[in-house]
mmCIF file of C-alpha atoms and ligand atoms in Angstrom:
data_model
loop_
_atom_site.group_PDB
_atom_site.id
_atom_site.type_symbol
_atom_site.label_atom_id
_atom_site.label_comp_id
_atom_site.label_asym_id
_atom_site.label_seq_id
_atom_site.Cartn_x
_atom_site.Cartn_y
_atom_site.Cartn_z
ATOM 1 C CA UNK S 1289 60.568 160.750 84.132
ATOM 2 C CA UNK S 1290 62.991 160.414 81.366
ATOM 3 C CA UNK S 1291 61.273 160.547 77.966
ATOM 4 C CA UNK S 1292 62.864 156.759 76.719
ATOM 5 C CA UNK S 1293 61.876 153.349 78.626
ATOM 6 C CA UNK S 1294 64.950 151.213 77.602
ATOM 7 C CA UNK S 1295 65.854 149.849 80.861
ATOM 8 C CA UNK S 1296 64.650 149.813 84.376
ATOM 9 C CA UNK S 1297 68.014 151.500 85.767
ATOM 10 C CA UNK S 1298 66.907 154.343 83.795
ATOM 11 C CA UNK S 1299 64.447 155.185 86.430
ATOM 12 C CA UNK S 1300 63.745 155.882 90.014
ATOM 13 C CA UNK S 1301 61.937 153.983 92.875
ATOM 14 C CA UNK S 1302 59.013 156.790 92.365
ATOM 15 C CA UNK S 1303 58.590 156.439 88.989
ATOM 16 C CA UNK S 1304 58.668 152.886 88.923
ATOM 17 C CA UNK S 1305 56.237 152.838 91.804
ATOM 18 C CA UNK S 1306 53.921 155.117 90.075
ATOM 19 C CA UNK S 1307 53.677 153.337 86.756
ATOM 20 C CA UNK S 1308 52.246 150.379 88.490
ATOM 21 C CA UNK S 1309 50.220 152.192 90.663
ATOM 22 C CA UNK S 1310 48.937 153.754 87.482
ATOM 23 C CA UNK S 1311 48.428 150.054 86.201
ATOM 24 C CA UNK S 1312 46.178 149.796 88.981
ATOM 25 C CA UNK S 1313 44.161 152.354 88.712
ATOM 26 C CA UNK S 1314 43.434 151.733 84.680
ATOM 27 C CA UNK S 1315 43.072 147.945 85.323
ATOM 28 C CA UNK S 1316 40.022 148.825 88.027
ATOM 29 C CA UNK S 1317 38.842 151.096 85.866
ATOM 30 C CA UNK S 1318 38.202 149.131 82.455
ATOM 31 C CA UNK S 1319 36.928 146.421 84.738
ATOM 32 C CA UNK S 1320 34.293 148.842 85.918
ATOM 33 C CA UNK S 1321 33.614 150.143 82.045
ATOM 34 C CA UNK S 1322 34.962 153.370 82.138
ATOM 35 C CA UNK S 1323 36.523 154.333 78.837
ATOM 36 C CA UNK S 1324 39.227 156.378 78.290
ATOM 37 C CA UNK S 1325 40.387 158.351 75.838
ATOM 38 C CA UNK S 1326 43.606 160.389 77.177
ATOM 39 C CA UNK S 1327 45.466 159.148 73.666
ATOM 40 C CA UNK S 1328 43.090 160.176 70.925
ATOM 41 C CA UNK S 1329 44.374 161.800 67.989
ATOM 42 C CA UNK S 1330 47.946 159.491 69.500
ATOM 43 C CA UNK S 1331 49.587 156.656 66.822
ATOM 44 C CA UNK S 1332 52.579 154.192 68.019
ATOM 45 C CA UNK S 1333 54.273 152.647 65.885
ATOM 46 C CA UNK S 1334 55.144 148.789 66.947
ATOM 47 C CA UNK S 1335 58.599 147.935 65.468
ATOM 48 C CA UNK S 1336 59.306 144.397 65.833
ATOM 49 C CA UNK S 1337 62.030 142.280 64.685
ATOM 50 C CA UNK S 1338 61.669 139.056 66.867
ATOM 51 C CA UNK S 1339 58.197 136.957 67.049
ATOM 52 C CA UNK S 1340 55.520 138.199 69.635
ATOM 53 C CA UNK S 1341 51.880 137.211 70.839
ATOM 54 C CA UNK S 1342 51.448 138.872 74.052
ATOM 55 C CA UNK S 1343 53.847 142.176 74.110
ATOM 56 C CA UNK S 1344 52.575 142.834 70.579
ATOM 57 C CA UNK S 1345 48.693 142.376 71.452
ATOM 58 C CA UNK S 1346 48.869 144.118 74.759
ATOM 59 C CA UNK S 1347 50.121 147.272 73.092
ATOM 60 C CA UNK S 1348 47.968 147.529 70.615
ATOM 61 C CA UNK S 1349 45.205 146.595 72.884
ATOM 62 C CA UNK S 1350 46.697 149.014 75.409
ATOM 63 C CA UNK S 1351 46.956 151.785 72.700
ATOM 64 C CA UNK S 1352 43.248 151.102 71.308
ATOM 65 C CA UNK S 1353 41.885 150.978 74.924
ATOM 66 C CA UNK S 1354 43.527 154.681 75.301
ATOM 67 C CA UNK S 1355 41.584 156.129 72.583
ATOM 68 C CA UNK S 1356 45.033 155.900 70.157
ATOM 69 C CA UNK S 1357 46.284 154.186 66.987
ATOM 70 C CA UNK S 1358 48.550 151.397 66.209
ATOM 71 C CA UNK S 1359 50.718 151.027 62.917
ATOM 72 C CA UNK S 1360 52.635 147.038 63.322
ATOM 73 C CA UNK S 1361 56.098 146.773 61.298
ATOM 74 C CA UNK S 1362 58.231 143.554 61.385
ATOM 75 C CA UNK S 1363 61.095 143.291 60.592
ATOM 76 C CA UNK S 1364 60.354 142.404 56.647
ATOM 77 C CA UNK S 1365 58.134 145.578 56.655
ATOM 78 C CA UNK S 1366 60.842 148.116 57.105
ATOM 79 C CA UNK S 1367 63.926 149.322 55.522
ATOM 80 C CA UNK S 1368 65.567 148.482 58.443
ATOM 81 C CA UNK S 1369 66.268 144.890 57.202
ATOM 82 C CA UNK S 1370 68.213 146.719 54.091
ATOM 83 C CA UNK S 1371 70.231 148.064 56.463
ATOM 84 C CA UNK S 1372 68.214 152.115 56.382
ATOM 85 C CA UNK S 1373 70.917 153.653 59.461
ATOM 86 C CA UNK S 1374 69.193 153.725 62.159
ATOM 87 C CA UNK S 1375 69.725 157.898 63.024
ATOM 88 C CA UNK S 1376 67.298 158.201 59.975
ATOM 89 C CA UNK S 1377 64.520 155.388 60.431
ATOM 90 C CA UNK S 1378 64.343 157.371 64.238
ATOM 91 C CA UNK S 1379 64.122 161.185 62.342
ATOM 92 C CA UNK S 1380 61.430 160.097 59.864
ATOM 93 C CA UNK S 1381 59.432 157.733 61.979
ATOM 94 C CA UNK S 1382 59.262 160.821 64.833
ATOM 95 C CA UNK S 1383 57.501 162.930 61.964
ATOM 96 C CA UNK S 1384 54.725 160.193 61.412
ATOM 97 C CA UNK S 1385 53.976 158.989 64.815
ATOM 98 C CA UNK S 1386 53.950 160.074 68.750
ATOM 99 C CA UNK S 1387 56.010 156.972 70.171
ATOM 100 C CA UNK S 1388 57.776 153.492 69.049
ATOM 101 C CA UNK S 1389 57.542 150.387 70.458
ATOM 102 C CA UNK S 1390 60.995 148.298 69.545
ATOM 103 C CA UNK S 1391 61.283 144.329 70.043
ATOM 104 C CA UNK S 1392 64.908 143.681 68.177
ATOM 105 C CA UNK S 1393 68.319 142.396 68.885
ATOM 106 C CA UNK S 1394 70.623 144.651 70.239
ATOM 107 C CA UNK S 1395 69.994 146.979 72.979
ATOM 108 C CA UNK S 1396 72.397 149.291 70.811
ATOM 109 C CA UNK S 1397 69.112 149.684 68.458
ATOM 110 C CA UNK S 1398 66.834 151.067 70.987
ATOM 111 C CA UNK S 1399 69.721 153.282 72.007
ATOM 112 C CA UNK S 1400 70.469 154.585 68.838
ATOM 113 C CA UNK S 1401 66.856 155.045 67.577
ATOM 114 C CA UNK S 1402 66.221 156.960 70.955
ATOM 115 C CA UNK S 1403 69.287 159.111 70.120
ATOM 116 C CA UNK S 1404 68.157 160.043 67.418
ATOM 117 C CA UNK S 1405 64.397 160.392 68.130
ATOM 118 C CA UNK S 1406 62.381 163.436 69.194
ATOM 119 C CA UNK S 1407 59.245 160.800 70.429
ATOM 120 C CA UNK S 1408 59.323 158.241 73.153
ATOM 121 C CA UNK S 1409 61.171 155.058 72.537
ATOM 122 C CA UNK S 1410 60.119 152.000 74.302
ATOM 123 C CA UNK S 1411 62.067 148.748 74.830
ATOM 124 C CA UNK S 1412 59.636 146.353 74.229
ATOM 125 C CA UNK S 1413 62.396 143.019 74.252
ATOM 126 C CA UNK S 1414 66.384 143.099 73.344
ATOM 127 C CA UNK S 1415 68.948 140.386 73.927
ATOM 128 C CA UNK S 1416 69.562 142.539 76.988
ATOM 129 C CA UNK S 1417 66.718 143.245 78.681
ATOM 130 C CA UNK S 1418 62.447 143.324 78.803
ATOM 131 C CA UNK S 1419 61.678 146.154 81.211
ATOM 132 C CA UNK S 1420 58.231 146.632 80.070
ATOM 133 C CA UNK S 1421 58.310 143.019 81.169
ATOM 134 C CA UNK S 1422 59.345 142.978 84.535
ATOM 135 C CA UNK S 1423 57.109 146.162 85.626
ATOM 136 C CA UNK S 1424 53.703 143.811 84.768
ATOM 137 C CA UNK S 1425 55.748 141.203 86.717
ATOM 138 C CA UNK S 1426 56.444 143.284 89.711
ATOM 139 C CA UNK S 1427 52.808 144.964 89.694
ATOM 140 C CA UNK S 1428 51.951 141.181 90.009
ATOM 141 C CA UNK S 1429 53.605 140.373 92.775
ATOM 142 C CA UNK S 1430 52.478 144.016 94.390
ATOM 143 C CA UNK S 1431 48.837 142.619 93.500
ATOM 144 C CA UNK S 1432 49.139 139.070 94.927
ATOM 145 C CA UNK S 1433 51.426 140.070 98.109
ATOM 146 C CA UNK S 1434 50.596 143.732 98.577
ATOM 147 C CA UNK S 1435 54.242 145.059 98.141
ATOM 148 C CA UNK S 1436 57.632 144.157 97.059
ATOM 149 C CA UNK S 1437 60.493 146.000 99.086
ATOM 150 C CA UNK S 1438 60.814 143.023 101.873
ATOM 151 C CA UNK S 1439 60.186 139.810 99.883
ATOM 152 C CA UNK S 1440 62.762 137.496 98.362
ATOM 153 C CA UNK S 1441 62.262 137.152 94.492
ATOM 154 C CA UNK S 1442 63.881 133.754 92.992
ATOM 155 C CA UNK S 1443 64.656 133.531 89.489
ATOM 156 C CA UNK S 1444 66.291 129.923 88.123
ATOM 157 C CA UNK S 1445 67.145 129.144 85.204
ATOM 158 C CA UNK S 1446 69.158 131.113 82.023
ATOM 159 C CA UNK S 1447 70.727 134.637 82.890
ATOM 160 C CA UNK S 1448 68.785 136.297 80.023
ATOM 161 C CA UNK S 1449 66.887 139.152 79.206
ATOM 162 C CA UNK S 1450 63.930 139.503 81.556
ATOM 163 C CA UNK S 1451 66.817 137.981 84.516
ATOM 164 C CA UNK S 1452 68.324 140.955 84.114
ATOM 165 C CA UNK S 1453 65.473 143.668 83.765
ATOM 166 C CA UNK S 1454 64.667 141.706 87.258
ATOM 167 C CA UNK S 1455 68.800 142.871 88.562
ATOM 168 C CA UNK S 1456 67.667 146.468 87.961
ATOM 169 C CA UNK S 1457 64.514 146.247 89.578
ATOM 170 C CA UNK S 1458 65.849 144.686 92.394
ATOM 171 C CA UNK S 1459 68.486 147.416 92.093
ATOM 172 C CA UNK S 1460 65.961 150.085 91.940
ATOM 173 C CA UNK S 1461 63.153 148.902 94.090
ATOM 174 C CA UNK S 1462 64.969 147.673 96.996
ATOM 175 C CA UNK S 1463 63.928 144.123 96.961
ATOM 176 C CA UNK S 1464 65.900 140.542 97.858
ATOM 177 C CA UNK S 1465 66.747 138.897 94.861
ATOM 178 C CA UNK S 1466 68.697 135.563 94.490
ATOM 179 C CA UNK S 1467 69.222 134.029 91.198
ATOM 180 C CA UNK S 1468 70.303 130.001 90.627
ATOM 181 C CA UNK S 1469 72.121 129.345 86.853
ATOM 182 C CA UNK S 1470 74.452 127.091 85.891
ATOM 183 C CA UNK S 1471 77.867 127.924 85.140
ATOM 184 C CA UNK S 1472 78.451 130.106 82.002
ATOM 185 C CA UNK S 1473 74.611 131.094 81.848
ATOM 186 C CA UNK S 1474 74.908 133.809 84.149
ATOM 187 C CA UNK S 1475 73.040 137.406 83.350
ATOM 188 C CA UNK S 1476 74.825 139.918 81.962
ATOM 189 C CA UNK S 1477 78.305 140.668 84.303
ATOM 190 C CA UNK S 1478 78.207 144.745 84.015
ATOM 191 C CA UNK S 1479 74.753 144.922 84.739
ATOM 192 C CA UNK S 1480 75.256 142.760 87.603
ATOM 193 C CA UNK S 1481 77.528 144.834 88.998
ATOM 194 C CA UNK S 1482 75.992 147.582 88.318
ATOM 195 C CA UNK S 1483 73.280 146.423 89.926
ATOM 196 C CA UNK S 1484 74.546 145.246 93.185
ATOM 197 C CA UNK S 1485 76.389 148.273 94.030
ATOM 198 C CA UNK S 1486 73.532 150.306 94.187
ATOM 199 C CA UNK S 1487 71.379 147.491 95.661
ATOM 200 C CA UNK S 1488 70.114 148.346 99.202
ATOM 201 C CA UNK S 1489 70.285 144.213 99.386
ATOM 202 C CA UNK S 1490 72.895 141.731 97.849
ATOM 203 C CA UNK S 1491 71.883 140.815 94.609
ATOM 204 C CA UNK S 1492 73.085 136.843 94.707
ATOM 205 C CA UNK S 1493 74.095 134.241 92.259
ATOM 206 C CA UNK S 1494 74.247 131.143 93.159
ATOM 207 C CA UNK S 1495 74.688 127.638 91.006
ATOM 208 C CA UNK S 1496 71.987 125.818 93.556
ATOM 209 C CA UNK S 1497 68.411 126.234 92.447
ATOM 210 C CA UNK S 1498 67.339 124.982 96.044
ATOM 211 C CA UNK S 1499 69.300 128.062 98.063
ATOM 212 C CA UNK S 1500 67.597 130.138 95.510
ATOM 213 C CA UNK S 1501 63.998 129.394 96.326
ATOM 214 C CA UNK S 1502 64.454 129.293 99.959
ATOM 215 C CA UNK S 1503 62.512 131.657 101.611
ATOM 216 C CA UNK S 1504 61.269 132.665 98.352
ATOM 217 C CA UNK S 1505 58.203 134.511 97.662
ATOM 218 C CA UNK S 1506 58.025 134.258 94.145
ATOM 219 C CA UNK S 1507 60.212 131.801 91.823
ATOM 220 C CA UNK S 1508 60.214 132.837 88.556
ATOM 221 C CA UNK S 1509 61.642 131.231 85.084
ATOM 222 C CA UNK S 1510 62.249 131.548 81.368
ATOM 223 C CA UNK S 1511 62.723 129.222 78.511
ATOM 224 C CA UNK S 1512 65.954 128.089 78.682
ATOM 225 C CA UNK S 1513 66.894 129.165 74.900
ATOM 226 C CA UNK S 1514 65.534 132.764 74.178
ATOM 227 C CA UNK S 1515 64.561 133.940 70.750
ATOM 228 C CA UNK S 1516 67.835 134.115 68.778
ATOM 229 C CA UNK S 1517 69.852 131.176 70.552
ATOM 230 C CA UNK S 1518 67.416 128.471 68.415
ATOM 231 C CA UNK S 1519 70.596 126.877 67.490
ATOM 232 C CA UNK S 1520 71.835 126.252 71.266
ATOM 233 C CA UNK S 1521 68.329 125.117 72.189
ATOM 234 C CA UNK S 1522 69.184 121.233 72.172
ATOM 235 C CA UNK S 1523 72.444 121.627 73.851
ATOM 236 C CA UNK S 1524 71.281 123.619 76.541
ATOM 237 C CA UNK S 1525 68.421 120.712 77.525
ATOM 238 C CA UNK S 1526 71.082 118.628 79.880
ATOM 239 C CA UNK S 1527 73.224 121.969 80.866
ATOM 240 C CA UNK S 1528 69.541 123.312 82.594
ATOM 241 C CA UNK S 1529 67.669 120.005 83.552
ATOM 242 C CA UNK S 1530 68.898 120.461 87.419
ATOM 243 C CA UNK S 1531 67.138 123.729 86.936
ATOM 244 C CA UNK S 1532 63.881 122.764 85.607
ATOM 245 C CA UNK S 1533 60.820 124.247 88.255
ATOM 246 C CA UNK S 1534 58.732 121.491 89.374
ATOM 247 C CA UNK S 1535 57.039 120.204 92.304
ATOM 248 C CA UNK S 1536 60.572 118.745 93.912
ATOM 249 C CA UNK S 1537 62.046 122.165 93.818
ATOM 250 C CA UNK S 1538 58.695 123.848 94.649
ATOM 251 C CA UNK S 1539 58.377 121.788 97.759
ATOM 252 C CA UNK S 1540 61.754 123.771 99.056
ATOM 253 C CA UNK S 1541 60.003 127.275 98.783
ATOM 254 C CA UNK S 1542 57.678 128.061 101.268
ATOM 255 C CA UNK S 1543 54.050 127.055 100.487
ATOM 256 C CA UNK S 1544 52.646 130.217 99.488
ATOM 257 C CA UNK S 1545 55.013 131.121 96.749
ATOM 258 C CA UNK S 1546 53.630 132.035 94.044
ATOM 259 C CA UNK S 1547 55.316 130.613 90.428
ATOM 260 C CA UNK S 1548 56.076 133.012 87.724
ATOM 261 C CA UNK S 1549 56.987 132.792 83.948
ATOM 262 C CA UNK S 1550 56.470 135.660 81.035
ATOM 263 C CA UNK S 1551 55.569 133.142 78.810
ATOM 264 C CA UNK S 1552 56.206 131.427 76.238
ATOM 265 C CA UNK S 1553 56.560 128.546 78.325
ATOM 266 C CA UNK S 1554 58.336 124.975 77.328
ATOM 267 C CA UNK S 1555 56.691 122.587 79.603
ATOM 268 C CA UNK S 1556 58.538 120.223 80.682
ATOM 269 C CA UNK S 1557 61.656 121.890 80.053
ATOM 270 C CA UNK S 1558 61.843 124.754 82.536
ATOM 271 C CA UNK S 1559 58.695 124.188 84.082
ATOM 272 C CA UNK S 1560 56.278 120.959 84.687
ATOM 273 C CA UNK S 1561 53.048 121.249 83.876
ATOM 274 C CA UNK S 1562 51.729 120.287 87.320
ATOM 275 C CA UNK S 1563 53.896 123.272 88.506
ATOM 276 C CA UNK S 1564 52.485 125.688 85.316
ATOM 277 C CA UNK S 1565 49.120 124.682 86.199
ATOM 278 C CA UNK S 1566 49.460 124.761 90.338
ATOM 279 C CA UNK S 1567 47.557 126.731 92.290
ATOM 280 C CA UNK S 1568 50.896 128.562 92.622
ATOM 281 C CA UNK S 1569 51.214 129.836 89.267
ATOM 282 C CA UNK S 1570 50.441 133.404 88.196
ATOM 283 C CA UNK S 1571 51.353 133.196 84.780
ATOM 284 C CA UNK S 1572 48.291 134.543 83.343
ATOM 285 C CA UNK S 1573 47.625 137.677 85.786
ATOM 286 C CA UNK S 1574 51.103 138.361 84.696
ATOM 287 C CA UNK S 1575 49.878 138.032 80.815
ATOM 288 C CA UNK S 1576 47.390 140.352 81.330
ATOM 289 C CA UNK S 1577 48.885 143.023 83.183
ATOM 290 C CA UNK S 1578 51.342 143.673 80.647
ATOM 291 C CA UNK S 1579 48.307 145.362 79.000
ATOM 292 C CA UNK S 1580 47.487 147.073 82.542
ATOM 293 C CA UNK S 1581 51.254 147.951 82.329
ATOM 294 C CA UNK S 1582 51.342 149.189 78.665
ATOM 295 C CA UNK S 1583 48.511 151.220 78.749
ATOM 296 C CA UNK S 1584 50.293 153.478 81.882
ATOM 297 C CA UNK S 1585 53.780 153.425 80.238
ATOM 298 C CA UNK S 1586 52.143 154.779 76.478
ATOM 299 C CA UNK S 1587 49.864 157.442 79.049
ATOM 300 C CA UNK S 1588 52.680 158.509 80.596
ATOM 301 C CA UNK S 1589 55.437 158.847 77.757
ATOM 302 C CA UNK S 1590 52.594 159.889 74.830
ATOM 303 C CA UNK S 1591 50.366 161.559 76.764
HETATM 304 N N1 CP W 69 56.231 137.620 77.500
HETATM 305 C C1 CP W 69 56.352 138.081 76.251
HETATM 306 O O1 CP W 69 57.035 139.077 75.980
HETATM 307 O O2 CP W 69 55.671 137.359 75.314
HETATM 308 P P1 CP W 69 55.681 137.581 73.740
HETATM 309 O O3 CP W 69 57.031 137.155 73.222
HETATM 310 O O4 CP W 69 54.551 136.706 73.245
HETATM 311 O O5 CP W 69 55.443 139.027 73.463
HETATM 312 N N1 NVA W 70 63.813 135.341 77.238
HETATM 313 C C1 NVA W 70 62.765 135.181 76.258
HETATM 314 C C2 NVA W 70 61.592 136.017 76.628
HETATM 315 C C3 NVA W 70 60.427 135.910 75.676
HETATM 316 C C4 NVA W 70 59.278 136.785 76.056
HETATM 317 C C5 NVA W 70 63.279 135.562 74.880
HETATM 318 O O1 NVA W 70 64.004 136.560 74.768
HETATM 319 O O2 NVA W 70 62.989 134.855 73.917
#
């Protein structure tokens, strides 16, 4: 297992497999009371430069319910915002505490800091990617349709972080993944390709949100501005209307699709409420299995 989690490529099918699995196991376990403790005498700390309810929370729950400790930075909390090089923020913090969580910007941070690091760096959001993300995802579609390898994962909407933590698992895990944005929005081109030559299936982009949720198991979305792009938030309203998830679109994937989003959520923007609210929608098993999620990743690369 390699001792960073920065991006899902990173890994192998086993590994990735075996996280969730390990999800599993800890999520049936705190719902029957057992307590655990594999991370006493463990501290993280959470580094985070962009906003953050649930990746924040489910960490520190995640760490807490492990028997370990928690110490929360933003941004205005650290040197880091005076411009402290990164190669000595990762030295120092790796001499106070057993792992760090990183929400931030560039993907070149979490790089660097693991560079320079001798604990466990975990990508917890960049501009790039949300792996941490996409593995609760994933263990909720394992949950709700007993695997993933043969289904057909839709994602519509922007090309952004979490679309392309979903190329890589696709990439890694084997499964059929079709994506539908508009022109210009498209994830990130050398990930893509990346991606798709490795791919046991063709990883597909298409510009029609219908083709992408035909056949689909799961149709998943994202705000259509992430955190960062505030200022292109108007303009990108009539570029990603034909994209919106709602009942229309829904009524071209099959009936037992289930709808996905990480949350935040706009409504009415990328997704109705009808659709949010559907029977359909898993959006809050997903919420809480990024806990489930956390608490195997911080086992596994603390413990
Ligand atoms: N899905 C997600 O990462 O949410 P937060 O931004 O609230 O952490
Ligand atoms: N794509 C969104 C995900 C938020 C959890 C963003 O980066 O803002």
């Amino acid at each position: 297992m390699p001792k960073h989690l920065l991006a899902l490529q990173d890994f192998t099918k086993e590994e990735l497999l075996g996280l969730i699995d390990r999800a599993i196991v800890l999520k049936k376990e705190s719902a029957e009371g057992k307590r655990h403790q594999q991370l006493a005498g463990k501290t993280v700390s959470l580094i985070f430069e962009k906003p953050s309810t649930r990746t924040r929370v489910s960490f520190e729950s995640a760490m807490y319910g492990l028997g370990g400790q928690v110490i929360f930075l933003s941004s205005k909390d650290t040197q880091l915002a005076r411009s402290e090089p990164l190669k000595d923020m990762a030295r120092v913090m790796a001499r106070y505490v057993d792992g760090m969580v990183v929400r931030t910007f560039g993907q070149n941070v979490v790089d660097e800091l693991s560079a320079y690091s001798d604990v466990s760096v975990i990508n917890a959001l960049t501009d790039l990617h949300h792996p941490c993300q996409v593995l609760s995802d994933v263990m909720t579609v394992i949950e709700k349709k007993g695997s993933i390898e043969d289904l057909h994962i839709a994602w519509v909407g922007d090309g952004n972080n979490v679309a392309n933590s979903w190329i890589q698992a696709a990439a890694v895990l084997g499964f059929k993944l079709t994506l539908a944005c508009p022109e210009g929005y498209d994830p990130d081109a050398e990930i893509l390709f990346a991606s798709d030559k490795i791919a046991e299936k063709p990883i597909v982009v298409t510009r029609d949100p219908a083709e992408a949720v035909a056949g689909a198991d799961a149709v998943n979305t994202d705000v259509w501005a992430s955190m960062g792009q505030e200022d292109e938030a108007e303009g990108r309203i009539e570029i990603f209307r034909p994209y919106q998830v709602n009942g229309e679109l829904m009524s071209k994937a099959p009936a037992d699709a289930i709808v996905m989003h990480c949350l935040p959520a706009h409504r009415e923007e990328e997704i109705t409420e009808e659709v949010l609210e559907s029977k359909q929608s898993v959006v809050f098993d997903q919420a809480e299995n990024k806990m489930h999620i956390h608490k195997a990743i911080l086992e596994q690369m603390l413990g």
